[in-house]
PDB file of N, CA and C in Angstrom:
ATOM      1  N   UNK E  34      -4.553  -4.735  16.913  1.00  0.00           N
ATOM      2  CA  UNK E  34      -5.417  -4.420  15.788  1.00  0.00           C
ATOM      3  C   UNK E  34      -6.103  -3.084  16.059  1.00  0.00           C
ATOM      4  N   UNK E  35      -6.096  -2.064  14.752  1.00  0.00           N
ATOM      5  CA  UNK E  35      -6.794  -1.052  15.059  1.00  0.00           C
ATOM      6  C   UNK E  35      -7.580  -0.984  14.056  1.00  0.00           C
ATOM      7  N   UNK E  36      -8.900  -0.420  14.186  1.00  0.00           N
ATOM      8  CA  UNK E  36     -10.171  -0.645  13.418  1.00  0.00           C
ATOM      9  C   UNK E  36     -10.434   1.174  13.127  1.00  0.00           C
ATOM     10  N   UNK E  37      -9.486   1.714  13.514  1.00  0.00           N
ATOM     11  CA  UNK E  37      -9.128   3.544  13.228  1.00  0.00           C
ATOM     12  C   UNK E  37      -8.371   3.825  12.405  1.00  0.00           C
ATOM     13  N   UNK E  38      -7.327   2.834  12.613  1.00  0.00           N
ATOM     14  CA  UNK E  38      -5.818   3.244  12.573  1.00  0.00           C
ATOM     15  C   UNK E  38      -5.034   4.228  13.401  1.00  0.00           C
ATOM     16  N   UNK E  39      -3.778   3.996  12.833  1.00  0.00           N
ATOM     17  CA  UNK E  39      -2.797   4.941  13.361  1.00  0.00           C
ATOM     18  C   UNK E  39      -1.598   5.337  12.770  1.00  0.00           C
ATOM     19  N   UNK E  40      -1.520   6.305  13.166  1.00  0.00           N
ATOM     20  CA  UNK E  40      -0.191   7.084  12.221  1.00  0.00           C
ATOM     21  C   UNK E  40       1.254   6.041  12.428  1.00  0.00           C
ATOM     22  N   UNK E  41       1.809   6.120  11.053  1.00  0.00           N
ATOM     23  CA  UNK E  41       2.772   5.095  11.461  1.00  0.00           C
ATOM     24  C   UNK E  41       4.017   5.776  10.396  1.00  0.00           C
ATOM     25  N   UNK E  42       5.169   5.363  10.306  1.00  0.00           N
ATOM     26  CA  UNK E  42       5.761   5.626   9.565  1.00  0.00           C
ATOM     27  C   UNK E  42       6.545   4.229   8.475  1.00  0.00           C
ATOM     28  N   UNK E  43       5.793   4.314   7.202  1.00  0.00           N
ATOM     29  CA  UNK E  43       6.082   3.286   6.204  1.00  0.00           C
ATOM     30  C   UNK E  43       7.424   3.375   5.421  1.00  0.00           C
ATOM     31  N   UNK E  44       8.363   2.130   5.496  1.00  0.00           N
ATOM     32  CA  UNK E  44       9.148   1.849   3.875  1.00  0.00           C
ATOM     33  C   UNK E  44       8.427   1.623   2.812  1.00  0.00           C
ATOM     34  N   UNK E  45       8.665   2.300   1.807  1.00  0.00           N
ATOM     35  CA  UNK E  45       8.186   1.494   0.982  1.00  0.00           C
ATOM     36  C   UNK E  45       9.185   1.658   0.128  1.00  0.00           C
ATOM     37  N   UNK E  46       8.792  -0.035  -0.275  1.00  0.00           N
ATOM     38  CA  UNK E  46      10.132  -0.714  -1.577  1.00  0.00           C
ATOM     39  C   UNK E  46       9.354  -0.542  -2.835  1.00  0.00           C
ATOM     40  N   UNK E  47      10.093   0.189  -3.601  1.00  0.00           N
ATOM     41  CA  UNK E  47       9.204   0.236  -5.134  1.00  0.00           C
ATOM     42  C   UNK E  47      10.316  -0.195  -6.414  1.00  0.00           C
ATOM     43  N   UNK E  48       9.592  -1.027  -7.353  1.00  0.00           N
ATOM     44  CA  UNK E  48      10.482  -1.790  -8.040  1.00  0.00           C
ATOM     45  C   UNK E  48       9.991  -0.960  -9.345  1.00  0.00           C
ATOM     46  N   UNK E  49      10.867  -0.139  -9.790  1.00  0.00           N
ATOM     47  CA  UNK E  49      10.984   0.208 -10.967  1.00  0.00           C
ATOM     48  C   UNK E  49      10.900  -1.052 -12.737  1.00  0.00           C
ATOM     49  N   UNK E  50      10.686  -0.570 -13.909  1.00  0.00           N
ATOM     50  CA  UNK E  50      10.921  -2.354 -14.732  1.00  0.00           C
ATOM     51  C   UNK E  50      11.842  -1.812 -16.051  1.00  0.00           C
ATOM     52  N   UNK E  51      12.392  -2.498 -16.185  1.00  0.00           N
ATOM     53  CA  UNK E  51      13.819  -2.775 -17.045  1.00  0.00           C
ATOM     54  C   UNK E  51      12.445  -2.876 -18.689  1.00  0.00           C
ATOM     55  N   UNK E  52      13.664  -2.647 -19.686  1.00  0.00           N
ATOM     56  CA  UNK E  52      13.297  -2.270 -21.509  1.00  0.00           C
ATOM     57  C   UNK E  52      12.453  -3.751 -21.775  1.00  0.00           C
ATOM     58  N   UNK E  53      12.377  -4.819 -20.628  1.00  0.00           N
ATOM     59  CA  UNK E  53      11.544  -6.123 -21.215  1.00  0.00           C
ATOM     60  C   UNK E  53      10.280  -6.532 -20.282  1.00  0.00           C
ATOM     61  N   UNK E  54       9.985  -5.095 -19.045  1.00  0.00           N
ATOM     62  CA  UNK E  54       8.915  -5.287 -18.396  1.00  0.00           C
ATOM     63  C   UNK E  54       9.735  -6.411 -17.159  1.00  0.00           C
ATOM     64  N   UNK E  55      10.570  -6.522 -16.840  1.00  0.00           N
ATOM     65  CA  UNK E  55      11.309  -7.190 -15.444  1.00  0.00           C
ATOM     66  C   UNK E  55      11.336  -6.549 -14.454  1.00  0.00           C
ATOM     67  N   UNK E  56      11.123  -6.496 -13.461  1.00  0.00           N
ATOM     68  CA  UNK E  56      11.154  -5.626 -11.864  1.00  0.00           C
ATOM     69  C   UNK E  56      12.671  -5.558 -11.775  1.00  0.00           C
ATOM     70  N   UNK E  57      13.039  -4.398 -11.204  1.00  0.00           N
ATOM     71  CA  UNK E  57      14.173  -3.851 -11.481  1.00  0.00           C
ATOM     72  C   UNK E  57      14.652  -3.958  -9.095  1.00  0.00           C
ATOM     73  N   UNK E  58      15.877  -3.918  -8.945  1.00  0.00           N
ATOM     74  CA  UNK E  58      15.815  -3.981  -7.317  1.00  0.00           C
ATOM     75  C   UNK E  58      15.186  -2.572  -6.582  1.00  0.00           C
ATOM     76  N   UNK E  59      14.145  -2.965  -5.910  1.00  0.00           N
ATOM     77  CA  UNK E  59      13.589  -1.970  -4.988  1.00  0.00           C
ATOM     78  C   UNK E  59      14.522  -1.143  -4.570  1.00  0.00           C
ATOM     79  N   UNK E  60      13.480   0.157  -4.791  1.00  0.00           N
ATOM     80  CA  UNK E  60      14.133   1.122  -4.361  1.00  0.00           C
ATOM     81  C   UNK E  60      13.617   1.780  -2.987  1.00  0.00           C
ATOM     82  N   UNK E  61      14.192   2.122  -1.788  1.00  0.00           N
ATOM     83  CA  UNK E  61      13.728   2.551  -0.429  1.00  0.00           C
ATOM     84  C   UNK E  61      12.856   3.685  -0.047  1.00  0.00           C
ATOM     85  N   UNK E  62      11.790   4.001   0.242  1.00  0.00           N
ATOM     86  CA  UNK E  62      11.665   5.348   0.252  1.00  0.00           C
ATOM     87  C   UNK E  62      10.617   5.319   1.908  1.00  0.00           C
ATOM     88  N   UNK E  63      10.713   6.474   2.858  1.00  0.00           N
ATOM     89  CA  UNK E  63      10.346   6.341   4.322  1.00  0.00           C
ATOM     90  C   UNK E  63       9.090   7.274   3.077  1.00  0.00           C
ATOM     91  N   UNK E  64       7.550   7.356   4.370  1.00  0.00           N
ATOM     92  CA  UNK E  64       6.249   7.820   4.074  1.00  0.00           C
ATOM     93  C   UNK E  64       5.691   7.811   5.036  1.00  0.00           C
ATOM     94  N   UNK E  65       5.165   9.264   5.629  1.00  0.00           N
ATOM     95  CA  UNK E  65       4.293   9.365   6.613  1.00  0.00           C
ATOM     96  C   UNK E  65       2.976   8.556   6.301  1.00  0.00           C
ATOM     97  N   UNK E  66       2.429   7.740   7.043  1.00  0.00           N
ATOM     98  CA  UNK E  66       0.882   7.171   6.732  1.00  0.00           C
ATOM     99  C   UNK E  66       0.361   6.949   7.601  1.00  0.00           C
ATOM    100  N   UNK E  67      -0.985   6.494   7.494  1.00  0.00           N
ATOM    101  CA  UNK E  67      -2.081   5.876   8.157  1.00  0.00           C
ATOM    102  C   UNK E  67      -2.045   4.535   8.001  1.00  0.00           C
ATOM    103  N   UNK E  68      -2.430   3.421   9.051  1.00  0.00           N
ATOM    104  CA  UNK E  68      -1.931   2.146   9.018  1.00  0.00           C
ATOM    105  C   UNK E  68      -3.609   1.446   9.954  1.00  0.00           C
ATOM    106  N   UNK E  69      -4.546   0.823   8.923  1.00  0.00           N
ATOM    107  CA  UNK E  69      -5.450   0.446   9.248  1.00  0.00           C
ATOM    108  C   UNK E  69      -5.895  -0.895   9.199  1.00  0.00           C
ATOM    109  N   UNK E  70      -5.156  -1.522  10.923  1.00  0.00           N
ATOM    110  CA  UNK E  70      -5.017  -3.505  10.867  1.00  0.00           C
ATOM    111  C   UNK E  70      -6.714  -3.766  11.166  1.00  0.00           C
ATOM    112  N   UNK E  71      -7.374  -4.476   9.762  1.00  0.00           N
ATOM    113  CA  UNK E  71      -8.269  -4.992  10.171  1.00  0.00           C
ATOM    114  C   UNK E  71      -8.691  -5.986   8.612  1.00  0.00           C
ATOM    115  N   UNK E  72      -9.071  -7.581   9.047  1.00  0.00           N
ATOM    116  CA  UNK E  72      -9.162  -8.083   7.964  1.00  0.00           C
ATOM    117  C   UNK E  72     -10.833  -7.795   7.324  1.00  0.00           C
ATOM    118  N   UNK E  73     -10.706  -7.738   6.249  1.00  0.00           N
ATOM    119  CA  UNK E  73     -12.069  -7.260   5.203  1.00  0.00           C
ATOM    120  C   UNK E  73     -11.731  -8.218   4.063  1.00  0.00           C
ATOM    121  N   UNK E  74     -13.109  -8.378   3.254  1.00  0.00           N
ATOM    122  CA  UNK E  74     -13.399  -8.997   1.812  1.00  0.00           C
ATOM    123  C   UNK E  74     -13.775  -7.616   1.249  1.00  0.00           C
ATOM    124  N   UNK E  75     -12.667  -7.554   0.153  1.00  0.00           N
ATOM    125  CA  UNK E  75     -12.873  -6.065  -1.165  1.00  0.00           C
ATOM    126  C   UNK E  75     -12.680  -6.580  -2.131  1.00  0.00           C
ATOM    127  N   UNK E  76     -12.655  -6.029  -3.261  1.00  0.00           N
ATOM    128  CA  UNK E  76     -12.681  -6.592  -4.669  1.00  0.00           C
ATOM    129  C   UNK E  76     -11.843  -6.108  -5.293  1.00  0.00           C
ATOM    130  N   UNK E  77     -10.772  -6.823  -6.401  1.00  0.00           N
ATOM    131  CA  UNK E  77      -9.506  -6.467  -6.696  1.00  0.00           C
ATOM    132  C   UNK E  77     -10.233  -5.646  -8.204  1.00  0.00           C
ATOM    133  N   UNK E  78      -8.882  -5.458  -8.822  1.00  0.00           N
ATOM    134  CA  UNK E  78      -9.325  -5.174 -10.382  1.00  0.00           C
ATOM    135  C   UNK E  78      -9.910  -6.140 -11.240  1.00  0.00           C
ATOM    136  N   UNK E  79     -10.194  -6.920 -10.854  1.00  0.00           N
ATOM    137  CA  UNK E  79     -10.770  -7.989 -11.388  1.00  0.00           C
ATOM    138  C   UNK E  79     -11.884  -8.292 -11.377  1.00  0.00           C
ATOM    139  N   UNK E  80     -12.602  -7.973 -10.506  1.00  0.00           N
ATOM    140  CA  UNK E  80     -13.825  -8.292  -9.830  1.00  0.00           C
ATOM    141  C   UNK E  80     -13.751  -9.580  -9.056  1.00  0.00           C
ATOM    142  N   UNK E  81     -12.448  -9.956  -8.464  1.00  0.00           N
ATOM    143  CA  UNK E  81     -12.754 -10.816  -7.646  1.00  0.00           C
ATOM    144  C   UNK E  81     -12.776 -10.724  -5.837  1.00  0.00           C
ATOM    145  N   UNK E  82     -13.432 -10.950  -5.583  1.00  0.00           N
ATOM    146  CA  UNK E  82     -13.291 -10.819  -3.924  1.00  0.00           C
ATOM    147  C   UNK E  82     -11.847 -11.204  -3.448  1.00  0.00           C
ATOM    148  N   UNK E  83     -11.136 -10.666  -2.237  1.00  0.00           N
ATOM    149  CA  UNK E  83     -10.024 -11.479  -1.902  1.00  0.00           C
ATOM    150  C   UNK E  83     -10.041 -10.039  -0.313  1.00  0.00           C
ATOM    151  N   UNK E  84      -9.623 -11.265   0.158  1.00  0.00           N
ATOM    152  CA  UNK E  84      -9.218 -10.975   1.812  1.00  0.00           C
ATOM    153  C   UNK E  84      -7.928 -10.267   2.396  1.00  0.00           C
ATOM    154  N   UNK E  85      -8.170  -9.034   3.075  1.00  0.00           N
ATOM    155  CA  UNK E  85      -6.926  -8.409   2.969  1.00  0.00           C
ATOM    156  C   UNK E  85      -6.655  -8.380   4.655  1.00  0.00           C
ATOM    157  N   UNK E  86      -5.755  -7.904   5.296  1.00  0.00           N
ATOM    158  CA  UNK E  86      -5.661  -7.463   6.466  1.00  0.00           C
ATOM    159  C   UNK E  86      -5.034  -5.708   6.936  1.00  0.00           C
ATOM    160  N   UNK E  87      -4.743  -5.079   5.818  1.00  0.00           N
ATOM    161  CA  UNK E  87      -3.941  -3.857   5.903  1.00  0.00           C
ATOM    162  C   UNK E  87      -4.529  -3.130   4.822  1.00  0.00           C
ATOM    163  N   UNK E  88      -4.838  -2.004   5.394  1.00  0.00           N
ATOM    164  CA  UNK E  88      -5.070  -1.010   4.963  1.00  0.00           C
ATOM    165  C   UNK E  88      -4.005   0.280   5.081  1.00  0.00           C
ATOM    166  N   UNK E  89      -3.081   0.746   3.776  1.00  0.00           N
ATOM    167  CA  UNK E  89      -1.792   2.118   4.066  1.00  0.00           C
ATOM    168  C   UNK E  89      -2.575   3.212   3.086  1.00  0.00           C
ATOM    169  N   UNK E  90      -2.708   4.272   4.413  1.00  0.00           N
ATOM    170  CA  UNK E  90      -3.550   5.398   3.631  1.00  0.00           C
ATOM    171  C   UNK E  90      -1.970   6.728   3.457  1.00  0.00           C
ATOM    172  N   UNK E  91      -1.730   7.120   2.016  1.00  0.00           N
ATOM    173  CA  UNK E  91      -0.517   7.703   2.004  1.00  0.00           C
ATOM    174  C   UNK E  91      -1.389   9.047   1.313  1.00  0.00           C
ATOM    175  N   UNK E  92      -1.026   9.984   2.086  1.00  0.00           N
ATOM    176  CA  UNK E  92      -1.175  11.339   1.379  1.00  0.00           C
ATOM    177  C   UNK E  92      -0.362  11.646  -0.034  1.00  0.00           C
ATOM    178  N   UNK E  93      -1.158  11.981  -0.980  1.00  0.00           N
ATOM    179  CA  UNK E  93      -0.398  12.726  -2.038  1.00  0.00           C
ATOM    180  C   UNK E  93      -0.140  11.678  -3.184  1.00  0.00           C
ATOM    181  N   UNK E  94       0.317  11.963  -4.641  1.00  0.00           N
ATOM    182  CA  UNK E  94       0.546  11.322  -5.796  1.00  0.00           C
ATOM    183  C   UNK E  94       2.057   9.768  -5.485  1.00  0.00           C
ATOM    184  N   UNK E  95       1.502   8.996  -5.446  1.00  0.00           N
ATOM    185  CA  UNK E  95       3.005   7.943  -5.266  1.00  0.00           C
ATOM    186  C   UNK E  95       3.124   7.053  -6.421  1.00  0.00           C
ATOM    187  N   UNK E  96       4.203   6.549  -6.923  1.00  0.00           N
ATOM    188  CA  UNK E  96       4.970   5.233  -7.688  1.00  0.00           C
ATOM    189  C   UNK E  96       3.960   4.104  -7.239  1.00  0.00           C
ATOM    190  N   UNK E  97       3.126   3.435  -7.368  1.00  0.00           N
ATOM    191  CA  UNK E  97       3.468   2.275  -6.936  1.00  0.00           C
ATOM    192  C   UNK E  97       2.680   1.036  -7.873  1.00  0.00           C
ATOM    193  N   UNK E  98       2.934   0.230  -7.787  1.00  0.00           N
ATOM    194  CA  UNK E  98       2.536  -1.308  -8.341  1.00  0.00           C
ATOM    195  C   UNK E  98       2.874  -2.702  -7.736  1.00  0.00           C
ATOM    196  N   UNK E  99       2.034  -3.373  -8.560  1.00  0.00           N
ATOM    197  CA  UNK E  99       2.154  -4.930  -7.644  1.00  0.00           C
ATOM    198  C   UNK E  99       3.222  -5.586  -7.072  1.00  0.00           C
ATOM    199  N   UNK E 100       4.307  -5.200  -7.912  1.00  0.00           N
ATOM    200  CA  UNK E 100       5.675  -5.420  -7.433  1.00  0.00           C
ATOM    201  C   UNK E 100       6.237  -4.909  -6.079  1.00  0.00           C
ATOM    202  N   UNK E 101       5.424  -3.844  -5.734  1.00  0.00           N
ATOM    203  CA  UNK E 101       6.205  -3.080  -4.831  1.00  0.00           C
ATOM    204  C   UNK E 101       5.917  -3.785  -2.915  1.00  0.00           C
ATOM    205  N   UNK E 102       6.205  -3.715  -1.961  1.00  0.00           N
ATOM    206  CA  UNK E 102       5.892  -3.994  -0.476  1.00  0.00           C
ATOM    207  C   UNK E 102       6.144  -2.863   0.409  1.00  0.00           C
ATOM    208  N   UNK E 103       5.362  -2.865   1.720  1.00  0.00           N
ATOM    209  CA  UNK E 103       5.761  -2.095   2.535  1.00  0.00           C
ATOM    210  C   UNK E 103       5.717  -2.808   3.826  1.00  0.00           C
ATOM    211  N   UNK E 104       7.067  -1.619   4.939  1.00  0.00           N
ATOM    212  CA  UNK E 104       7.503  -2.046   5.997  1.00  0.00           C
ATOM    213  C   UNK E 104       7.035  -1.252   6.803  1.00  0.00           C
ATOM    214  N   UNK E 105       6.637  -1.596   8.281  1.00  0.00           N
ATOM    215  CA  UNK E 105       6.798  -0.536   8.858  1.00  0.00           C
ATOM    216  C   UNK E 105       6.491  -1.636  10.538  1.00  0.00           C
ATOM    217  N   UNK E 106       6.287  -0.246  11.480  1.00  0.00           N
ATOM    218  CA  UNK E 106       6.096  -1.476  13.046  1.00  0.00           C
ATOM    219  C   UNK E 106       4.887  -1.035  13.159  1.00  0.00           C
ATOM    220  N   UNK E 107       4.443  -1.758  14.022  1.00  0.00           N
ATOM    221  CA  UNK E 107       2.690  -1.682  14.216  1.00  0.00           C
ATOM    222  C   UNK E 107       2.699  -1.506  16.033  1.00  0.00           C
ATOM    223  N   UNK E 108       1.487  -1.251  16.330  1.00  0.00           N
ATOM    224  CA  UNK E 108       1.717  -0.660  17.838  1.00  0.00           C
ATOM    225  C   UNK E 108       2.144  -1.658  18.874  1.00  0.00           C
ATOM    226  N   UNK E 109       2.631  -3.273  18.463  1.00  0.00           N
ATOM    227  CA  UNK E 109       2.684  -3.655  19.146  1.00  0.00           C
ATOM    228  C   UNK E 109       4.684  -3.834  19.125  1.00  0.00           C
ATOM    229  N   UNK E 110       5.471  -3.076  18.447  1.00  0.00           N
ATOM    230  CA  UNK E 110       6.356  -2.728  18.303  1.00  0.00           C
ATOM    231  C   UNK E 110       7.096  -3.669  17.147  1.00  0.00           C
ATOM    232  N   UNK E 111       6.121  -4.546  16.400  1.00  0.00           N
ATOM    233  CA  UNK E 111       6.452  -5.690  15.525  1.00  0.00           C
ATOM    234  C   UNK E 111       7.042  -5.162  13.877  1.00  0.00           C
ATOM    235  N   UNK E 112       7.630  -5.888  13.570  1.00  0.00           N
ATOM    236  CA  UNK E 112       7.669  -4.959  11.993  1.00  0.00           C
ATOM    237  C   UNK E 112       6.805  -6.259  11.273  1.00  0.00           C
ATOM    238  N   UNK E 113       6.223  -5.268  10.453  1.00  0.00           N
ATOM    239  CA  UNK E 113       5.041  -6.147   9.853  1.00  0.00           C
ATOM    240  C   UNK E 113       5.532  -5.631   7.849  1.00  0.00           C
ATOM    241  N   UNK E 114       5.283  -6.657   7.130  1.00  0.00           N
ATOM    242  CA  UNK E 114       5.750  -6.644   5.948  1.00  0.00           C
ATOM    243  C   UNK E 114       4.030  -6.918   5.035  1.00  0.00           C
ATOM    244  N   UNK E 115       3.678  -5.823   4.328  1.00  0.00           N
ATOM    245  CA  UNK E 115       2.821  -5.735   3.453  1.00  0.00           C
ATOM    246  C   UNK E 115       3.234  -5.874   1.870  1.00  0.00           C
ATOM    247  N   UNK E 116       2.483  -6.753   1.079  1.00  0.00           N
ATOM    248  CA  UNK E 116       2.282  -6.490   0.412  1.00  0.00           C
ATOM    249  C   UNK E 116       1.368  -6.552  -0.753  1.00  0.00           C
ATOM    250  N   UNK E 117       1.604  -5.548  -1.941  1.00  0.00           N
ATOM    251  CA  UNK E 117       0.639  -5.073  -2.007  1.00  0.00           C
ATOM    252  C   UNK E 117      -0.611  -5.699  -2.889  1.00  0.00           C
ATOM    253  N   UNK E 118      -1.947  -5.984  -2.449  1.00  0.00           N
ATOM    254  CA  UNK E 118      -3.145  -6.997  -2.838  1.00  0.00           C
ATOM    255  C   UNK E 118      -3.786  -6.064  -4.324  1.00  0.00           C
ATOM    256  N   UNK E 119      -4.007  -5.324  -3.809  1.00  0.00           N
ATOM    257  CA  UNK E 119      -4.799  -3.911  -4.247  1.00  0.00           C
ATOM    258  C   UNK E 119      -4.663  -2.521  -4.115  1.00  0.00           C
ATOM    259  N   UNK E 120      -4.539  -1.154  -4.757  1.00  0.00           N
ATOM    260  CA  UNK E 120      -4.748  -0.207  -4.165  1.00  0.00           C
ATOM    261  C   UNK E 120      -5.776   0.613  -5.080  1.00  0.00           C
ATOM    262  N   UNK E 121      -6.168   1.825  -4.699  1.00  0.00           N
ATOM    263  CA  UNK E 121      -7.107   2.874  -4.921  1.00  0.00           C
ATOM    264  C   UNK E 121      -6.219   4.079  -4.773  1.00  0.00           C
ATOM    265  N   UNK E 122      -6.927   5.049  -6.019  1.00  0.00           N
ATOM    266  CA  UNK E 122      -5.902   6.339  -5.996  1.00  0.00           C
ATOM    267  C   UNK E 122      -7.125   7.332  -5.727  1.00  0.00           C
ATOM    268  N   UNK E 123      -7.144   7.868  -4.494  1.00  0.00           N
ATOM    269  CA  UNK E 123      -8.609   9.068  -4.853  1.00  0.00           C
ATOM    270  C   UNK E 123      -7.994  10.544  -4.865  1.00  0.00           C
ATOM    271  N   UNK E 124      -8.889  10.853  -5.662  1.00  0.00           N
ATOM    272  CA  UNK E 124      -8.592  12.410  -6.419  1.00  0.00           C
ATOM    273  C   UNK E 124      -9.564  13.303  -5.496  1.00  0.00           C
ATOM    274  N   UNK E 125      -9.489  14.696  -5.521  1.00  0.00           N
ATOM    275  CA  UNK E 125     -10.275  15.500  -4.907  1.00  0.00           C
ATOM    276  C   UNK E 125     -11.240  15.711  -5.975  1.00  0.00           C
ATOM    277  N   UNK E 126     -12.679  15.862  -5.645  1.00  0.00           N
ATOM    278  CA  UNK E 126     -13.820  15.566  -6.057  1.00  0.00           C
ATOM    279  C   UNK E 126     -13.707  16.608  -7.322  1.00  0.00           C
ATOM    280  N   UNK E 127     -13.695  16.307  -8.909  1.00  0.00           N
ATOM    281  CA  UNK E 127     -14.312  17.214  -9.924  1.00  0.00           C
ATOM    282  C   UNK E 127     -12.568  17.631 -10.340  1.00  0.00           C
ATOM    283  N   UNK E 128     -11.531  16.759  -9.767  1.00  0.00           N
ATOM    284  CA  UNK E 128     -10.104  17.444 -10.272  1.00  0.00           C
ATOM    285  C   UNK E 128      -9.534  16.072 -10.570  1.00  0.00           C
ATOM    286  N   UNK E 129      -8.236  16.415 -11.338  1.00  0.00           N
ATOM    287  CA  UNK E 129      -7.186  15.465 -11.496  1.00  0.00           C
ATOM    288  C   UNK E 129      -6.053  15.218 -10.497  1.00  0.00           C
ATOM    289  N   UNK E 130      -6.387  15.684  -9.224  1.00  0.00           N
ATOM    290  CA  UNK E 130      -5.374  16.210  -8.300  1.00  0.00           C
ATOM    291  C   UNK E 130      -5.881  14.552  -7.762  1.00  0.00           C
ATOM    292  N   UNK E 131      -4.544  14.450  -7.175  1.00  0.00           N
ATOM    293  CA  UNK E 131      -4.326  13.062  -5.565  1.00  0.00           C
ATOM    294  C   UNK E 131      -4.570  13.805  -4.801  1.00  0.00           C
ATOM    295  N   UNK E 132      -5.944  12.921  -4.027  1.00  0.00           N
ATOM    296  CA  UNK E 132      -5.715  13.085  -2.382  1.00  0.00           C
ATOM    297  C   UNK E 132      -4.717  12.147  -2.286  1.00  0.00           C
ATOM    298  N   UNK E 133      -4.971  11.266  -2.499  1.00  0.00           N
ATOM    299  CA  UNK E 133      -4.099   9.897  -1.004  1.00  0.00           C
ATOM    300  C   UNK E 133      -4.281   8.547  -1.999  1.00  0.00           C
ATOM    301  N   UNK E 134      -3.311   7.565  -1.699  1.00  0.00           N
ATOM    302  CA  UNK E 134      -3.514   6.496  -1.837  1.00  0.00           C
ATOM    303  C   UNK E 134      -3.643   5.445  -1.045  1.00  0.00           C
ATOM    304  N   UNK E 135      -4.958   4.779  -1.046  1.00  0.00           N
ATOM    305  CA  UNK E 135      -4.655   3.253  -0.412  1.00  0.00           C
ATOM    306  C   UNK E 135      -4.341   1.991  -0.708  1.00  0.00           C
ATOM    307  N   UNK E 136      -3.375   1.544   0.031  1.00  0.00           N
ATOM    308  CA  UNK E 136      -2.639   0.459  -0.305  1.00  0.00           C
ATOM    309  C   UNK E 136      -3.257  -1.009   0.689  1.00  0.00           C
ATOM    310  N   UNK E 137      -3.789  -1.716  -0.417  1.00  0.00           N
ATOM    311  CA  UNK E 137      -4.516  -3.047   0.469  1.00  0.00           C
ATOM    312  C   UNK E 137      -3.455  -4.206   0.484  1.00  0.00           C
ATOM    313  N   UNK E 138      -3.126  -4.718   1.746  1.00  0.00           N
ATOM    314  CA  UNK E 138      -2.506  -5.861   1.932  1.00  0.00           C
ATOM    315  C   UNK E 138      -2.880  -7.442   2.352  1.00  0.00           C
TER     316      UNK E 138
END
């Protein structure tokens, strides 16, 4: 468990949706990230509390939605399978620009 994180390198499976709103088969894509194992209570879009253990901090504008998961190994050489609870898109302060996205698992 890291309460810093650490640089890791993520799959992520992203499911595109078909003319009736159906998840379409994941598509593969590798992503440099930040990988932050620690469990927390955050609040979804909903306003409901819910318990996560992963935190994926990804530089830059990405695809993603509830449908989608990510892979990657964690320092203890394990492959660990996220997916996704919640995320947050933050912009640089006063622009429409992406910093980064986080992805809660």
């Amino acid at each position: 468990m890291s309460l810093f994180g650490y640089p890791a390198t993520v799959r992520h499976f992203h499911s595109e949706k078909d003319d009736w709103g159906r998840p379409l088969p994941p598509t593969e894509t590798e992503r440099a990230a930040k990988v932050v194992e620690e469990q927390q209570l955050i609040k979804n879009a909903r306003g409901e509390e819910i318990q996560v253990a992963y935190e994926i901090h990804i530089e830059g504008a990405i695809p993603i939605g509830f449908d989608d998961y990510f892979m990657y190994k964690n320092a203890l050489d394990l492959e660990v399978r996220c997916d996704v609870a919640h995320y947050e898109v933050r912009k640089h302060l006063g622009t429409d620009d992406v910093k980064k996205v986080i992805v809660y698992g």
